[in-house]
Amino acid sequence: MRLEIYQIVVPLISLFFIWGLASRFRKSRASMQELVAGSLFWLSVAIFALFPDFFSRKIARLFGIKSNINAIIFFCLGLIFFFQYKLFFLIKKQQIALTALTRKIALEQKQDKEIEA
Amino acid sequence: MPRKRCANLLTTTNTMMIQESEIGVIIPAYNEGPMIGEVVAHVRSCGYPHVVVIDDGSKDDTRQRALEAGAEVVSHLINRGAGAASQTGIHYARQRGFSYIIQLDADGQHHPEDMKALIEKMAEGKYEIVIGSRFIQMSEGIPAMRVAYNRISNLLTNWFCRGSYSDSQSGFRMLNRKAIETLNLGLDGFGYCSEMIVVAERNGLSIGEVPISVSYTEYSMSKGQDIHMGVTTAINLLWKLIFHQTH
């Protein structure tokens, strides 16, 4: 099998991210759920890069899409939506934390002023 | 803007079970410098000694004006939205031990004289939350766009509720101690009005409504939600109600 450059680079990048996830998990900075989900994702990216025609044809057949190029486009759109959801969720989480912090500071400052008075 | 007189209300409310001194009047405010002093003074002139302005990170002199008018001020360091300010008011009421709170808008659209109607409804003892509704007896001068916006919001809110509410977006509300202790709202923006109703129902709190009147001025119109904010509010509310537990 003749490999294109991207078929070497993409799996290497995927391995790098899996290694990073494992390292974060070891340091208790990532949960088991994050490690498993992240590893599966990067592994599938690596495999997809190694066998692009095989998988794009499979996806096209699975969803009844006529050409494998369309299948790749739909697959990528799905991924983008997934990341959009993750980002939205993350931003919401940060906003909740920021509001809680702002409230805590406001109430503590008010209490301090009352004690001073 | 014509102001009603409050003097004759004091004796009436004094004969009720609920005393003005038990009530904390909470006014969330963001960049309300031109109006907040007048609103605070008006509330105080109606006999309510505890007026608390939640300054939501204003960039103008809202804080200073509120203090000068005799309010207590709790200040957010940064702007977090009307819902966040409202929930800070609820937290502060817990801290201060208010038996009741009444929330009203800082832009002067609400009439503090109407607080008497909310108190009387609360004094019936059947409700934990009383909402001042602009639409039970259609208040005059409400712009058509606002009416339409509120109708859509009511539909959306009532979809998630057992009860049917005529003014789910009203910022004029009275909460008793049980509601103060129970409610923990998560929405930072204007969606908190609907969220409060849904969360209250899910926690077994009863909600009543009384008619109020409002005055829409050029100033208060510049302060409300526009279409973009309305759509964002609806999306945030749906996100919260569908994907998260609301307790």
PDB file of C-alpha atoms in Angstrom, chain B:
ATOM      1  CA  MET B   1     -44.038  60.826  33.999  1.00  0.00           C
ATOM      2  CA  PRO B   2     -47.074  61.291  36.278  1.00  0.00           C
ATOM      3  CA  ARG B   3     -46.528  59.836  39.711  1.00  0.00           C
ATOM      4  CA  LYS B   4     -49.294  58.578  41.967  1.00  0.00           C
ATOM      5  CA  ARG B   5     -49.249  59.572  45.612  1.00  0.00           C
ATOM      6  CA  CYS B   6     -48.357  56.979  48.222  1.00  0.00           C
ATOM      7  CA  ALA B   7     -49.211  58.719  51.483  1.00  0.00           C
ATOM      8  CA  ASN B   8     -52.646  57.191  51.970  1.00  0.00           C
ATOM      9  CA  LEU B   9     -51.326  53.677  51.329  1.00  0.00           C
ATOM     10  CA  LEU B  10     -49.175  53.482  54.415  1.00  0.00           C
ATOM     11  CA  THR B  11     -52.061  53.327  56.866  1.00  0.00           C
ATOM     12  CA  THR B  12     -53.791  50.684  54.749  1.00  0.00           C
ATOM     13  CA  THR B  13     -50.811  48.395  54.487  1.00  0.00           C
ATOM     14  CA  ASN B  14     -49.990  48.869  58.168  1.00  0.00           C
ATOM     15  CA  THR B  15     -53.234  47.131  59.096  1.00  0.00           C
ATOM     16  CA  MET B  16     -52.217  44.039  57.091  1.00  0.00           C
ATOM     17  CA  MET B  17     -50.389  40.989  58.289  1.00  0.00           C
ATOM     18  CA  ILE B  18     -47.359  41.900  56.217  1.00  0.00           C
ATOM     19  CA  GLN B  19     -45.460  44.957  57.389  1.00  0.00           C
ATOM     20  CA  GLU B  20     -43.346  47.092  55.095  1.00  0.00           C
ATOM     21  CA  SER B  21     -40.360  46.544  57.389  1.00  0.00           C
ATOM     22  CA  GLU B  22     -40.450  42.792  56.634  1.00  0.00           C
ATOM     23  CA  ILE B  23     -40.040  43.435  52.929  1.00  0.00           C
ATOM     24  CA  GLY B  24     -36.833  43.962  51.020  1.00  0.00           C
ATOM     25  CA  VAL B  25     -37.445  45.797  47.773  1.00  0.00           C
ATOM     26  CA  ILE B  26     -34.893  44.478  45.289  1.00  0.00           C
ATOM     27  CA  ILE B  27     -34.075  46.506  42.193  1.00  0.00           C
ATOM     28  CA  PRO B  28     -31.654  44.933  39.697  1.00  0.00           C
ATOM     29  CA  ALA B  29     -30.013  47.753  37.750  1.00  0.00           C
ATOM     30  CA  TYR B  30     -27.563  48.090  34.886  1.00  0.00           C
ATOM     31  CA  ASN B  31     -26.568  51.555  33.689  1.00  0.00           C
ATOM     32  CA  GLU B  32     -29.684  53.114  35.225  1.00  0.00           C
ATOM     33  CA  GLY B  33     -27.967  56.266  36.494  1.00  0.00           C
ATOM     34  CA  PRO B  34     -30.528  58.669  34.988  1.00  0.00           C
ATOM     35  CA  MET B  35     -33.479  56.927  36.666  1.00  0.00           C
ATOM     36  CA  ILE B  36     -32.385  54.873  39.671  1.00  0.00           C
ATOM     37  CA  GLY B  37     -32.358  57.738  42.191  1.00  0.00           C
ATOM     38  CA  GLU B  38     -35.939  58.642  41.369  1.00  0.00           C
ATOM     39  CA  VAL B  39     -37.103  55.019  41.515  1.00  0.00           C
ATOM     40  CA  VAL B  40     -35.439  54.396  44.894  1.00  0.00           C
ATOM     41  CA  ALA B  41     -36.792  57.642  46.337  1.00  0.00           C
ATOM     42  CA  HIS B  42     -40.278  56.809  45.097  1.00  0.00           C
ATOM     43  CA  VAL B  43     -40.214  53.339  46.679  1.00  0.00           C
ATOM     44  CA  ARG B  44     -38.942  54.765  49.964  1.00  0.00           C
ATOM     45  CA  SER B  45     -41.603  57.470  49.929  1.00  0.00           C
ATOM     46  CA  CYS B  46     -44.184  54.668  49.838  1.00  0.00           C
ATOM     47  CA  GLY B  47     -42.958  53.512  53.243  1.00  0.00           C
ATOM     48  CA  TYR B  48     -40.593  50.674  52.376  1.00  0.00           C
ATOM     49  CA  PRO B  49     -37.400  51.164  54.383  1.00  0.00           C
ATOM     50  CA  HIS B  50     -35.324  48.351  52.872  1.00  0.00           C
ATOM     51  CA  VAL B  51     -34.505  49.132  49.273  1.00  0.00           C
ATOM     52  CA  VAL B  52     -31.637  47.129  47.785  1.00  0.00           C
ATOM     53  CA  VAL B  53     -30.195  47.955  44.380  1.00  0.00           C
ATOM     54  CA  ILE B  54     -28.240  45.171  42.720  1.00  0.00           C
ATOM     55  CA  ASP B  55     -25.821  47.111  40.563  1.00  0.00           C
ATOM     56  CA  ASP B  56     -24.982  44.681  37.768  1.00  0.00           C
ATOM     57  CA  GLY B  57     -21.566  46.042  36.867  1.00  0.00           C
ATOM     58  CA  SER B  58     -22.849  49.412  35.674  1.00  0.00           C
ATOM     59  CA  LYS B  59     -20.419  51.693  33.861  1.00  0.00           C
ATOM     60  CA  ASP B  60     -22.257  54.856  34.888  1.00  0.00           C
ATOM     61  CA  ASP B  61     -23.078  56.363  38.291  1.00  0.00           C
ATOM     62  CA  THR B  62     -25.922  53.946  39.121  1.00  0.00           C
ATOM     63  CA  ARG B  63     -24.281  52.861  42.366  1.00  0.00           C
ATOM     64  CA  GLN B  64     -23.660  56.414  43.585  1.00  0.00           C
ATOM     65  CA  ARG B  65     -27.164  57.621  42.681  1.00  0.00           C
ATOM     66  CA  ALA B  66     -28.751  54.644  44.436  1.00  0.00           C
ATOM     67  CA  LEU B  67     -26.704  55.225  47.584  1.00  0.00           C
ATOM     68  CA  GLU B  68     -27.577  58.940  47.588  1.00  0.00           C
ATOM     69  CA  ALA B  69     -31.265  58.063  47.338  1.00  0.00           C
ATOM     70  CA  GLY B  70     -30.982  55.886  50.431  1.00  0.00           C
ATOM     71  CA  ALA B  71     -30.713  52.384  48.983  1.00  0.00           C
ATOM     72  CA  GLU B  72     -28.363  49.650  50.017  1.00  0.00           C
ATOM     73  CA  VAL B  73     -26.229  48.593  47.073  1.00  0.00           C
ATOM     74  CA  VAL B  74     -24.779  45.202  46.222  1.00  0.00           C
ATOM     75  CA  SER B  75     -22.399  45.527  43.284  1.00  0.00           C
ATOM     76  CA  HIS B  76     -21.403  42.963  40.707  1.00  0.00           C
ATOM     77  CA  LEU B  77     -17.851  43.641  39.580  1.00  0.00           C
ATOM     78  CA  ILE B  78     -18.828  42.815  35.991  1.00  0.00           C
ATOM     79  CA  ASN B  79     -22.112  42.775  34.104  1.00  0.00           C
ATOM     80  CA  ARG B  80     -23.761  39.343  34.325  1.00  0.00           C
ATOM     81  CA  GLY B  81     -27.328  40.033  33.197  1.00  0.00           C
ATOM     82  CA  ALA B  82     -30.759  40.665  34.668  1.00  0.00           C
ATOM     83  CA  GLY B  83     -31.255  37.071  35.820  1.00  0.00           C
ATOM     84  CA  ALA B  84     -27.897  36.960  37.578  1.00  0.00           C
ATOM     85  CA  ALA B  85     -28.673  40.252  39.352  1.00  0.00           C
ATOM     86  CA  SER B  86     -32.100  39.003  40.347  1.00  0.00           C
ATOM     87  CA  GLN B  87     -30.650  35.815  41.842  1.00  0.00           C
ATOM     88  CA  THR B  88     -28.029  37.879  43.695  1.00  0.00           C
ATOM     89  CA  GLY B  89     -30.960  39.811  45.172  1.00  0.00           C
ATOM     90  CA  ILE B  90     -32.508  36.539  46.320  1.00  0.00           C
ATOM     91  CA  HIS B  91     -29.196  35.446  47.867  1.00  0.00           C
ATOM     92  CA  TYR B  92     -28.878  38.789  49.623  1.00  0.00           C
ATOM     93  CA  ALA B  93     -32.433  38.459  50.958  1.00  0.00           C
ATOM     94  CA  ARG B  94     -31.458  35.086  52.463  1.00  0.00           C
ATOM     95  CA  GLN B  95     -28.381  36.667  54.004  1.00  0.00           C
ATOM     96  CA  ARG B  96     -30.361  39.614  55.402  1.00  0.00           C
ATOM     97  CA  GLY B  97     -33.262  37.454  56.552  1.00  0.00           C
ATOM     98  CA  PHE B  98     -36.016  39.366  54.742  1.00  0.00           C
ATOM     99  CA  SER B  99     -39.384  37.638  55.163  1.00  0.00           C
ATOM    100  CA  TYR B 100     -40.482  38.880  51.744  1.00  0.00           C
ATOM    101  CA  ILE B 101     -38.940  40.511  48.751  1.00  0.00           C
ATOM    102  CA  ILE B 102     -40.505  42.542  45.997  1.00  0.00           C
ATOM    103  CA  GLN B 103     -38.551  42.886  42.775  1.00  0.00           C
ATOM    104  CA  LEU B 104     -39.202  45.700  40.383  1.00  0.00           C
ATOM    105  CA  ASP B 105     -37.494  47.178  37.354  1.00  0.00           C
ATOM    106  CA  ALA B 106     -35.053  50.048  37.670  1.00  0.00           C
ATOM    107  CA  ASP B 107     -36.212  51.909  34.567  1.00  0.00           C
ATOM    108  CA  GLY B 108     -39.252  53.448  36.242  1.00  0.00           C
ATOM    109  CA  GLN B 109     -41.875  51.523  34.269  1.00  0.00           C
ATOM    110  CA  HIS B 110     -43.366  49.964  37.428  1.00  0.00           C
ATOM    111  CA  HIS B 111     -45.392  51.967  39.934  1.00  0.00           C
ATOM    112  CA  PRO B 112     -44.346  51.324  43.537  1.00  0.00           C
ATOM    113  CA  GLU B 113     -47.973  52.024  44.555  1.00  0.00           C
ATOM    114  CA  ASP B 114     -48.862  48.673  42.955  1.00  0.00           C
ATOM    115  CA  MET B 115     -46.763  46.876  45.572  1.00  0.00           C
ATOM    116  CA  LYS B 116     -49.802  47.155  47.835  1.00  0.00           C
ATOM    117  CA  ALA B 117     -51.777  44.875  45.486  1.00  0.00           C
ATOM    118  CA  LEU B 118     -48.991  42.285  45.523  1.00  0.00           C
ATOM    119  CA  ILE B 119     -48.816  42.425  49.322  1.00  0.00           C
ATOM    120  CA  GLU B 120     -52.570  41.983  49.664  1.00  0.00           C
ATOM    121  CA  LYS B 121     -52.497  38.947  47.388  1.00  0.00           C
ATOM    122  CA  MET B 122     -49.545  37.502  49.307  1.00  0.00           C
ATOM    123  CA  ALA B 123     -51.348  38.161  52.593  1.00  0.00           C
ATOM    124  CA  GLU B 124     -54.089  35.757  51.486  1.00  0.00           C
ATOM    125  CA  GLY B 125     -51.545  33.071  52.366  1.00  0.00           C
ATOM    126  CA  LYS B 126     -52.183  30.972  49.273  1.00  0.00           C
ATOM    127  CA  TYR B 127     -49.161  31.908  47.242  1.00  0.00           C
ATOM    128  CA  GLU B 128     -45.405  31.826  47.579  1.00  0.00           C
ATOM    129  CA  ILE B 129     -44.913  34.085  44.560  1.00  0.00           C
ATOM    130  CA  VAL B 130     -47.161  36.876  43.333  1.00  0.00           C
ATOM    131  CA  ILE B 131     -46.569  38.324  39.866  1.00  0.00           C
ATOM    132  CA  GLY B 132     -47.675  41.787  38.877  1.00  0.00           C
ATOM    133  CA  SER B 133     -49.362  41.277  35.514  1.00  0.00           C
ATOM    134  CA  ARG B 134     -49.682  43.982  32.862  1.00  0.00           C
ATOM    135  CA  PHE B 135     -52.188  41.936  30.916  1.00  0.00           C
ATOM    136  CA  ILE B 136     -54.925  40.858  33.388  1.00  0.00           C
ATOM    137  CA  GLN B 137     -56.378  44.307  32.892  1.00  0.00           C
ATOM    138  CA  MET B 138     -54.513  45.468  29.827  1.00  0.00           C
ATOM    139  CA  SER B 139     -52.328  48.337  30.991  1.00  0.00           C
ATOM    140  CA  GLU B 140     -52.518  51.331  28.671  1.00  0.00           C
ATOM    141  CA  GLY B 141     -49.666  52.419  26.469  1.00  0.00           C
ATOM    142  CA  ILE B 142     -47.898  49.111  26.039  1.00  0.00           C
ATOM    143  CA  PRO B 143     -46.311  49.113  22.575  1.00  0.00           C
ATOM    144  CA  ALA B 144     -47.732  46.524  20.162  1.00  0.00           C
ATOM    145  CA  MET B 145     -44.319  44.906  19.710  1.00  0.00           C
ATOM    146  CA  ARG B 146     -44.049  44.388  23.462  1.00  0.00           C
ATOM    147  CA  VAL B 147     -47.511  42.849  23.584  1.00  0.00           C
ATOM    148  CA  ALA B 148     -46.602  40.462  20.750  1.00  0.00           C
ATOM    149  CA  TYR B 149     -43.272  39.576  22.341  1.00  0.00           C
ATOM    150  CA  ASN B 150     -44.959  38.864  25.676  1.00  0.00           C
ATOM    151  CA  ARG B 151     -47.653  36.703  24.071  1.00  0.00           C
ATOM    152  CA  ILE B 152     -44.977  34.525  22.446  1.00  0.00           C
ATOM    153  CA  SER B 153     -43.058  34.334  25.736  1.00  0.00           C
ATOM    154  CA  ASN B 154     -46.234  33.353  27.590  1.00  0.00           C
ATOM    155  CA  LEU B 155     -46.878  30.553  25.108  1.00  0.00           C
ATOM    156  CA  LEU B 156     -43.331  29.286  25.526  1.00  0.00           C
ATOM    157  CA  THR B 157     -43.404  29.496  29.334  1.00  0.00           C
ATOM    158  CA  ASN B 158     -46.894  28.071  29.787  1.00  0.00           C
ATOM    159  CA  TRP B 159     -45.883  25.124  27.590  1.00  0.00           C
ATOM    160  CA  PHE B 160     -43.604  24.000  30.445  1.00  0.00           C
ATOM    161  CA  CYS B 161     -46.056  24.883  33.241  1.00  0.00           C
ATOM    162  CA  ARG B 162     -49.173  23.414  34.801  1.00  0.00           C
ATOM    163  CA  GLY B 163     -50.650  26.849  35.328  1.00  0.00           C
ATOM    164  CA  SER B 164     -51.305  29.473  32.694  1.00  0.00           C
ATOM    165  CA  TYR B 165     -49.743  32.863  33.319  1.00  0.00           C
ATOM    166  CA  SER B 166     -50.798  36.098  31.693  1.00  0.00           C
ATOM    167  CA  ASP B 167     -47.472  37.900  32.131  1.00  0.00           C
ATOM    168  CA  SER B 168     -44.565  35.505  32.372  1.00  0.00           C
ATOM    169  CA  GLN B 169     -42.062  38.284  31.594  1.00  0.00           C
ATOM    170  CA  SER B 170     -43.078  40.706  34.311  1.00  0.00           C
ATOM    171  CA  GLY B 171     -40.173  41.840  36.469  1.00  0.00           C
ATOM    172  CA  PHE B 172     -42.570  42.991  39.187  1.00  0.00           C
ATOM    173  CA  ARG B 173     -42.810  40.077  41.638  1.00  0.00           C
ATOM    174  CA  MET B 174     -43.199  39.338  45.306  1.00  0.00           C
ATOM    175  CA  LEU B 175     -41.614  36.278  46.931  1.00  0.00           C
ATOM    176  CA  ASN B 176     -42.149  34.962  50.430  1.00  0.00           C
ATOM    177  CA  ARG B 177     -39.475  33.363  52.586  1.00  0.00           C
ATOM    178  CA  LYS B 178     -40.150  29.864  51.268  1.00  0.00           C
ATOM    179  CA  ALA B 179     -39.643  31.029  47.701  1.00  0.00           C
ATOM    180  CA  ILE B 180     -36.537  32.991  48.719  1.00  0.00           C
ATOM    181  CA  GLU B 181     -35.066  29.853  50.273  1.00  0.00           C
ATOM    182  CA  THR B 182     -36.091  27.564  47.423  1.00  0.00           C
ATOM    183  CA  LEU B 183     -35.281  29.402  44.219  1.00  0.00           C
ATOM    184  CA  ASN B 184     -31.890  28.955  42.612  1.00  0.00           C
ATOM    185  CA  LEU B 185     -32.016  30.305  39.103  1.00  0.00           C
ATOM    186  CA  GLY B 186     -29.372  29.483  36.533  1.00  0.00           C
ATOM    187  CA  LEU B 187     -30.161  31.816  33.645  1.00  0.00           C
ATOM    188  CA  ASP B 188     -28.180  35.035  33.613  1.00  0.00           C
ATOM    189  CA  GLY B 189     -30.310  36.916  31.108  1.00  0.00           C
ATOM    190  CA  PHE B 190     -33.952  37.916  30.796  1.00  0.00           C
ATOM    191  CA  GLY B 191     -34.997  34.259  30.564  1.00  0.00           C
ATOM    192  CA  TYR B 192     -34.967  34.213  34.370  1.00  0.00           C
ATOM    193  CA  CYS B 193     -38.572  35.495  34.428  1.00  0.00           C
ATOM    194  CA  SER B 194     -39.829  32.314  32.775  1.00  0.00           C
ATOM    195  CA  GLU B 195     -37.288  30.138  34.549  1.00  0.00           C
ATOM    196  CA  MET B 196     -38.479  31.386  37.949  1.00  0.00           C
ATOM    197  CA  ILE B 197     -42.058  30.330  37.148  1.00  0.00           C
ATOM    198  CA  VAL B 198     -41.062  26.890  35.885  1.00  0.00           C
ATOM    199  CA  VAL B 199     -38.628  26.239  38.755  1.00  0.00           C
ATOM    200  CA  ALA B 200     -41.181  27.448  41.312  1.00  0.00           C
ATOM    201  CA  GLU B 201     -43.846  25.112  39.951  1.00  0.00           C
ATOM    202  CA  ARG B 202     -41.457  22.165  39.897  1.00  0.00           C
ATOM    203  CA  ASN B 203     -40.652  22.868  43.541  1.00  0.00           C
ATOM    204  CA  GLY B 204     -44.320  22.949  44.511  1.00  0.00           C
ATOM    205  CA  LEU B 205     -44.570  26.714  45.006  1.00  0.00           C
ATOM    206  CA  SER B 206     -47.877  28.404  44.231  1.00  0.00           C
ATOM    207  CA  ILE B 207     -47.955  31.435  41.983  1.00  0.00           C
ATOM    208  CA  GLY B 208     -50.645  34.116  41.924  1.00  0.00           C
ATOM    209  CA  GLU B 209     -51.094  37.135  39.700  1.00  0.00           C
ATOM    210  CA  VAL B 210     -52.480  40.613  40.300  1.00  0.00           C
ATOM    211  CA  PRO B 211     -53.083  43.381  37.788  1.00  0.00           C
ATOM    212  CA  ILE B 212     -50.575  46.240  37.720  1.00  0.00           C
ATOM    213  CA  SER B 213     -50.142  49.289  35.546  1.00  0.00           C
ATOM    214  CA  VAL B 214     -46.965  50.313  33.782  1.00  0.00           C
ATOM    215  CA  SER B 215     -45.611  53.474  32.216  1.00  0.00           C
ATOM    216  CA  TYR B 216     -43.586  53.034  29.059  1.00  0.00           C
ATOM    217  CA  THR B 217     -41.384  56.000  28.369  1.00  0.00           C
ATOM    218  CA  GLU B 218     -38.744  56.593  25.740  1.00  0.00           C
ATOM    219  CA  TYR B 219     -36.198  55.780  28.435  1.00  0.00           C
ATOM    220  CA  SER B 220     -37.776  52.489  29.527  1.00  0.00           C
ATOM    221  CA  MET B 221     -38.299  51.464  25.890  1.00  0.00           C
ATOM    222  CA  SER B 222     -34.582  51.883  25.280  1.00  0.00           C
ATOM    223  CA  LYS B 223     -33.902  49.470  28.130  1.00  0.00           C
ATOM    224  CA  GLY B 224     -35.983  46.442  27.195  1.00  0.00           C
ATOM    225  CA  GLN B 225     -35.206  43.491  25.001  1.00  0.00           C
ATOM    226  CA  ASP B 226     -34.887  43.807  21.248  1.00  0.00           C
ATOM    227  CA  ILE B 227     -35.640  40.999  18.788  1.00  0.00           C
ATOM    228  CA  HIS B 228     -32.075  39.673  18.844  1.00  0.00           C
ATOM    229  CA  MET B 229     -32.100  39.516  22.659  1.00  0.00           C
ATOM    230  CA  GLY B 230     -35.562  37.949  22.610  1.00  0.00           C
ATOM    231  CA  VAL B 231     -34.414  35.140  20.324  1.00  0.00           C
ATOM    232  CA  THR B 232     -31.287  34.558  22.427  1.00  0.00           C
ATOM    233  CA  THR B 233     -33.419  34.537  25.578  1.00  0.00           C
ATOM    234  CA  ALA B 234     -35.763  31.953  24.075  1.00  0.00           C
ATOM    235  CA  ILE B 235     -32.868  29.714  22.976  1.00  0.00           C
ATOM    236  CA  ASN B 236     -31.214  29.933  26.390  1.00  0.00           C
ATOM    237  CA  LEU B 237     -34.491  29.206  28.148  1.00  0.00           C
ATOM    238  CA  LEU B 238     -35.221  26.184  25.956  1.00  0.00           C
ATOM    239  CA  TRP B 239     -31.671  24.915  26.422  1.00  0.00           C
ATOM    240  CA  LYS B 240     -32.021  25.227  30.181  1.00  0.00           C
ATOM    241  CA  LEU B 241     -35.490  23.691  30.402  1.00  0.00           C
ATOM    242  CA  ILE B 242     -34.834  20.807  28.034  1.00  0.00           C
ATOM    243  CA  PHE B 243     -31.260  19.811  28.839  1.00  0.00           C
ATOM    244  CA  HIS B 244     -30.912  20.671  32.510  1.00  0.00           C
ATOM    245  CA  GLN B 245     -32.682  19.825  35.723  1.00  0.00           C
ATOM    246  CA  THR B 246     -34.464  22.920  36.936  1.00  0.00           C
ATOM    247  CA  HIS B 247     -34.401  22.562  40.699  1.00  0.00           C
TER     248      HIS B 247
END
